[in-house]
Structure formats: C-alpha cells, structure tokens
Amino acid sequence: MVRLTREPIDFHALTESVRDPHCGAVALFLGTVRDLTGEQVTVFLDYDAYGPMAEKKLAEIEAQVRARWPVAHMAMIHRLGRLAVGDVSVAVAVSTTHRAEAFDALRFAVDTLKELVPIWKKENAPDGTGEWVHQSGRKVEGGMRNQEQAGSQQ
Amino acid sequence: MLIRVLLFAAARDHAGADSVSVELPAGATVAALHTELSRQLPALTPLLARSAIAVNHDFAEDSLVLSPGDEVAIIPPVSGG
C-alpha cells in the first residue's frame, strides 16, 4: 500500500495494517520534522509533490522491495502540505517472518524514497523566509529570498 | 507541437506559474526541450542544469523523442522524507 496524504499520519494504524500471524517481525520508520538544520532554525516545512508520479514511484519501490525480500505486507505513506516541528512526514512499515529482512527491506525502501520520489520540502525560518531543499541539504542557487549558505547541512 | 511542462517547488517559484508551454518541432527530444526551457526561462537555468525531466511519470533520457500529449514535468533534485 502506498499513499500521499494531507492529513496527519496515523502510524499506529499503519503499523497494525502490516501485522500478520505468519510474521515474527514488524519494522516501522518514521520521518519527523526537525527544528535545526546546522544552525538554521526551522519553524515549519511545506511539502510539495508531483502526485501521480510520486505515487507511481512509491508503487515501484514496493515492487522492488517485494522482488528482493520476502515481505508479507508493506505500507508507505508521505504527508504533504504544511508540517510543524515534530510532525510525522513519512511512515514506512514492513512485516516479515524474521527481523533481518524487515530491517534491510525498510532501509532500502526509505533510502530509495528519498532518492527517487518527486516530493520536495521547503524549510521555513522564524524570520518568514523559506527555501526549497533541492540537493541533499544544499539550497537552490539564486532566485530565492535567502541566499545559499555555503556548507549548510540538511 | 506545443508541450506543456509542469513545474514544482523552486521551479514553480522561479517561473511564477505551475506550468509553462514550449513550442517544439515535431520529433524534438528531451534534450531540445531542456535547451528551449533555458532560453525561455533564463532564471530557471541553474536549477534546470540540476533537474531531471519526467515524461508520462517516468524519468526521461535526453534522447527520448517527445510526442504531442505527453505529460512532461521538470523534476528538481528531490527532498522528500
């Protein structure tokens, strides 16, 4: 199951949705909104997505995971819109017979999601400025209200 | 042929619109679209250089030939999660 949502993610329900009597392991990953990027304070994030393509890529990731690991159930959900510090932006859950496959499948799914799925976050600072994050922690050059800070970390 | 290109995140902010229309000769490739977009939207050029093009919801190679009716989008480096 893959989904985009603008509502808060019910990660308890998501976890329950992958539980199975044949599975001895359930692994859950939550991505949550962090308040600091280096020294830059974030007060909220805006998430944007190319919806149809994002859902297609999420479904392809689920198919890749199922081809590589014996996953019984899998659920991936990403939230869009405005999120406050501490909110859950993404949740991925998998269930497997044994724990090793659950950890490996979960890590692959989350890493691939962050690499390939057309979703973007904008970090909004206390002074009202905001910047789209467009490359592993680096900001887009020029054109934005804030200029790029050399060496800033995501 | 007229190709409508969808814009997201910083690309949309730069262009001030959520899509842009580009006129291309029949048989034009993704590479030709890239060039024409840079010409039409110079402010977008630095971001375009780091962006992929998606055609019909898949990442497209530069050599892919575009067809009328294709759904085309600029995909800046993603930052979901």
Short mmCIF file of C-alpha atoms in Angstrom, two decimals:
data_model
loop_
_atom_site.label_atom_id
_atom_site.label_comp_id
_atom_site.label_asym_id
_atom_site.label_seq_id
_atom_site.Cartn_x
_atom_site.Cartn_y
_atom_site.Cartn_z
CA MET A 1 0.00 0.00 0.00
CA VAL A 2 1.38 3.41 -0.96
CA ARG A 3 -0.32 6.74 -0.43
CA LEU A 4 0.10 10.51 -0.26
CA THR A 5 -1.98 12.40 2.29
CA ARG A 6 -2.55 15.90 3.58
CA GLU A 7 -3.83 14.59 6.91
CA PRO A 8 -1.73 13.62 9.96
CA ILE A 9 -0.29 10.11 9.55
CA ASP A 10 -1.82 7.53 11.89
CA PHE A 11 1.32 5.44 12.25
CA HIS A 12 -0.28 3.13 14.79
CA ALA A 13 -2.96 2.17 12.26
CA LEU A 14 -0.29 1.91 9.56
CA THR A 15 1.73 -0.48 11.72
CA GLU A 16 -1.35 -2.57 12.52
CA SER A 17 -2.10 -2.80 8.79
CA VAL A 18 1.10 -4.77 8.13
CA ARG A 19 0.85 -7.16 11.13
CA ASP A 20 0.35 -10.82 10.24
CA PRO A 21 0.23 -14.07 12.25
CA HIS A 22 2.90 -15.54 9.93
CA CYS A 23 5.30 -12.67 10.64
CA GLY A 24 7.64 -12.50 13.60
CA ALA A 25 8.94 -9.04 12.70
CA VAL A 26 7.42 -5.65 12.01
CA ALA A 27 9.73 -2.70 11.29
CA LEU A 28 8.49 0.88 11.21
CA PHE A 29 10.33 4.03 10.09
CA LEU A 30 9.02 7.50 10.88
CA GLY A 31 10.49 10.63 9.35
CA THR A 32 9.77 13.64 11.58
CA VAL A 33 10.22 17.38 11.16
CA ARG A 34 13.47 18.55 12.82
CA ASP A 35 13.87 22.00 14.33
CA LEU A 36 17.51 22.62 13.35
CA THR A 37 19.48 22.28 10.10
CA GLY A 38 23.03 23.15 11.13
CA GLU A 39 22.39 26.44 12.92
CA GLN A 40 19.34 27.32 10.85
CA VAL A 41 16.08 27.13 12.82
CA THR A 42 13.07 25.64 11.05
CA VAL A 43 9.61 26.56 12.34
CA PHE A 44 7.64 24.59 9.77
CA LEU A 45 8.08 22.71 6.49
CA ASP A 46 5.98 22.82 3.34
CA TYR A 47 5.93 19.59 1.31
CA ASP A 48 5.08 19.64 -2.39
CA ALA A 49 4.77 16.63 -4.69
CA TYR A 50 4.16 15.68 -8.28
CA GLY A 51 1.32 13.47 -7.10
CA PRO A 52 0.73 10.96 -9.92
CA MET A 53 4.46 10.38 -10.48
CA ALA A 54 5.18 10.20 -6.74
CA GLU A 55 2.52 7.51 -6.29
CA LYS A 56 3.88 5.59 -9.28
CA LYS A 57 7.45 5.72 -7.93
CA LEU A 58 6.29 4.63 -4.46
CA ALA A 59 4.48 1.66 -6.04
CA GLU A 60 7.65 0.78 -7.98
CA ILE A 61 9.66 0.87 -4.74
CA GLU A 62 7.18 -1.50 -3.13
CA ALA A 63 7.51 -3.84 -6.14
CA GLN A 64 11.34 -3.70 -5.91
CA VAL A 65 11.22 -4.47 -2.19
CA ARG A 66 8.89 -7.43 -2.75
CA ALA A 67 11.17 -8.76 -5.51
CA ARG A 68 14.22 -8.68 -3.20
CA TRP A 69 12.86 -9.60 0.23
CA PRO A 70 10.11 -11.94 1.44
CA VAL A 71 7.90 -9.14 2.69
CA ALA A 72 4.38 -10.14 3.70
CA HIS A 73 2.92 -6.64 3.97
CA MET A 74 4.24 -3.18 3.29
CA ALA A 75 2.81 0.31 3.74
CA MET A 76 4.36 3.64 2.68
CA ILE A 77 2.70 6.96 3.28
CA HIS A 78 4.05 10.50 2.80
CA ARG A 79 2.36 13.62 4.10
CA LEU A 80 2.12 16.82 2.03
CA GLY A 81 1.32 20.43 2.90
CA ARG A 82 2.44 22.37 5.97
CA LEU A 83 4.03 20.38 8.83
CA ALA A 84 5.14 21.66 12.23
CA VAL A 85 8.28 20.61 14.10
CA GLY A 86 7.78 17.07 15.42
CA ASP A 87 5.11 16.12 12.87
CA VAL A 88 5.50 12.82 11.03
CA SER A 89 6.24 13.48 7.35
CA VAL A 90 6.73 9.91 6.21
CA ALA A 91 5.98 6.45 7.58
CA VAL A 92 7.07 3.11 6.15
CA ALA A 93 6.20 -0.25 7.71
CA VAL A 94 7.06 -3.79 6.63
CA SER A 95 6.39 -7.23 8.07
CA THR A 96 8.50 -10.34 7.50
CA THR A 97 9.00 -13.77 9.03
CA HIS A 98 12.32 -12.78 10.63
CA ARG A 99 13.81 -9.44 11.64
CA ALA A 100 16.87 -9.24 9.33
CA GLU A 101 14.75 -8.97 6.17
CA ALA A 102 12.49 -6.39 7.82
CA PHE A 103 15.41 -4.07 8.65
CA ASP A 104 17.01 -4.49 5.20
CA ALA A 105 13.77 -4.01 3.27
CA LEU A 106 12.80 -0.98 5.34
CA ARG A 107 16.16 0.72 4.90
CA PHE A 108 16.11 0.16 1.12
CA ALA A 109 12.55 1.50 0.87
CA VAL A 110 13.28 4.69 2.83
CA ASP A 111 16.63 5.35 1.12
CA THR A 112 15.09 4.86 -2.34
CA LEU A 113 12.09 7.04 -1.49
CA LYS A 114 14.41 9.89 -0.51
CA GLU A 115 16.42 9.46 -3.72
CA LEU A 116 13.72 8.99 -6.37
CA VAL A 117 10.23 10.07 -5.37
CA PRO A 118 9.29 13.57 -6.65
CA ILE A 119 8.50 15.20 -3.32
CA TRP A 120 10.12 18.42 -2.13
CA LYS A 121 10.39 20.20 1.20
CA LYS A 122 10.65 23.92 1.86
CA GLU A 123 12.29 24.94 5.13
CA ASN A 124 10.66 27.99 6.69
CA ALA A 125 12.66 30.10 9.13
CA PRO A 126 11.40 32.24 12.06
CA ASP A 127 12.02 35.45 10.04
CA GLY A 128 9.39 34.44 7.46
CA THR A 129 11.82 33.39 4.75
CA GLY A 130 11.71 29.93 3.19
CA GLU A 131 13.91 27.85 0.91
CA TRP A 132 13.24 24.73 -1.13
CA VAL A 133 15.75 21.99 -0.37
CA HIS A 134 16.95 20.67 -3.72
CA GLN A 135 20.09 18.67 -3.13
CA SER A 136 21.00 16.64 -0.09
CA GLY A 137 21.00 19.61 2.24
CA ARG A 138 22.11 22.28 -0.22
CA LYS A 139 19.81 25.06 -1.29
CA VAL A 140 18.98 26.17 -4.81
CA GLU A 141 21.36 28.81 -6.12
CA GLY A 142 19.96 32.31 -6.52
CA GLY A 143 16.44 33.49 -7.02
CA MET A 144 15.20 32.65 -3.53
CA ARG A 145 14.67 35.11 -0.74
CA ASN A 146 17.53 33.59 1.22
CA GLN A 147 20.88 33.11 -0.43
CA GLU A 148 22.61 29.76 -0.17
CA GLN A 149 24.79 29.33 2.85
CA ALA A 150 27.98 27.56 1.87
CA GLY A 151 28.45 24.33 3.73
CA SER A 152 24.97 24.24 5.24
CA GLN A 153 23.88 20.78 6.25
CA GLN A 154 20.47 19.23 5.89
CA MET B 1 3.95 20.90 -31.35
CA LEU B 2 3.09 22.65 -28.12
CA ILE B 3 4.33 20.85 -24.98
CA ARG B 4 3.02 21.87 -21.56
CA VAL B 5 5.67 21.43 -18.87
CA LEU B 6 4.62 21.07 -15.23
CA LEU B 7 6.67 22.94 -12.60
CA PHE B 8 7.15 22.15 -8.91
CA ALA B 9 8.90 23.56 -5.83
CA ALA B 10 11.64 26.10 -6.68
CA ALA B 11 11.00 25.72 -10.44
CA ARG B 12 7.43 26.90 -9.90
CA ASP B 13 8.61 29.80 -7.70
CA HIS B 14 11.19 30.89 -10.31
CA ALA B 15 8.65 30.82 -13.14
CA GLY B 16 5.80 32.25 -11.06
CA ALA B 17 3.49 29.63 -12.61
CA ASP B 18 2.73 25.94 -12.17
CA SER B 19 3.29 25.16 -15.84
CA VAL B 20 4.90 26.63 -18.94
CA SER B 21 4.15 25.93 -22.61
CA VAL B 22 7.01 25.32 -25.02
CA GLU B 23 6.76 25.19 -28.82
CA LEU B 24 8.99 22.48 -30.30
CA PRO B 25 9.37 20.99 -33.79
CA ALA B 26 7.85 17.54 -34.35
CA GLY B 27 10.29 14.82 -33.32
CA ALA B 28 12.04 17.03 -30.74
CA THR B 29 13.87 15.26 -27.93
CA VAL B 30 14.03 15.85 -24.19
CA ALA B 31 17.45 17.49 -24.75
CA ALA B 32 15.85 20.00 -27.17
CA LEU B 33 13.15 20.74 -24.60
CA HIS B 34 15.85 21.37 -21.98
CA THR B 35 17.56 23.88 -24.29
CA GLU B 36 14.32 25.64 -25.16
CA LEU B 37 13.29 25.89 -21.50
CA SER B 38 16.60 27.56 -20.62
CA ARG B 39 16.14 30.02 -23.49
CA GLN B 40 12.56 30.83 -22.48
CA LEU B 41 13.21 30.98 -18.72
CA PRO B 42 16.81 32.14 -18.09
CA ALA B 43 16.14 32.45 -14.35
CA LEU B 44 15.49 28.72 -14.30
CA THR B 45 18.77 27.72 -15.98
CA PRO B 46 20.89 26.95 -12.86
CA LEU B 47 18.12 24.79 -11.40
CA LEU B 48 17.39 23.16 -14.79
CA ALA B 49 21.01 22.07 -15.03
CA ARG B 50 20.46 20.02 -11.85
CA SER B 51 16.96 18.82 -12.72
CA ALA B 52 15.60 15.76 -14.48
CA ILE B 53 12.76 15.76 -16.98
CA ALA B 54 9.86 13.38 -16.46
CA VAL B 55 7.73 12.18 -19.36
CA ASN B 56 4.50 10.35 -18.56
CA HIS B 57 5.52 9.88 -14.90
CA ASP B 58 8.97 8.37 -15.58
CA PHE B 59 12.44 9.94 -15.59
CA ALA B 60 13.33 10.51 -19.26
CA GLU B 61 16.65 10.15 -21.08
CA ASP B 62 17.86 13.16 -23.13
CA SER B 63 17.41 11.13 -26.32
CA LEU B 64 13.71 10.38 -25.76
CA VAL B 65 11.53 11.78 -28.57
CA LEU B 66 8.55 13.77 -27.32
CA SER B 67 5.05 13.32 -28.69
CA PRO B 68 2.07 15.68 -28.59
CA GLY B 69 0.00 14.92 -25.49
CA ASP B 70 2.96 13.69 -23.40
CA GLU B 71 2.76 14.76 -19.75
CA VAL B 72 6.09 16.49 -19.15
CA ALA B 73 7.50 17.87 -15.89
CA ILE B 74 10.71 19.38 -14.55
CA ILE B 75 11.92 17.37 -11.55
CA PRO B 76 14.37 19.40 -9.40
CA PRO B 77 16.54 17.34 -7.00
CA VAL B 78 14.03 15.72 -4.68
CA SER B 79 13.94 16.23 -0.91
CA GLY B 80 11.09 14.12 0.40
CA GLY B 81 11.24 12.06 3.56
#
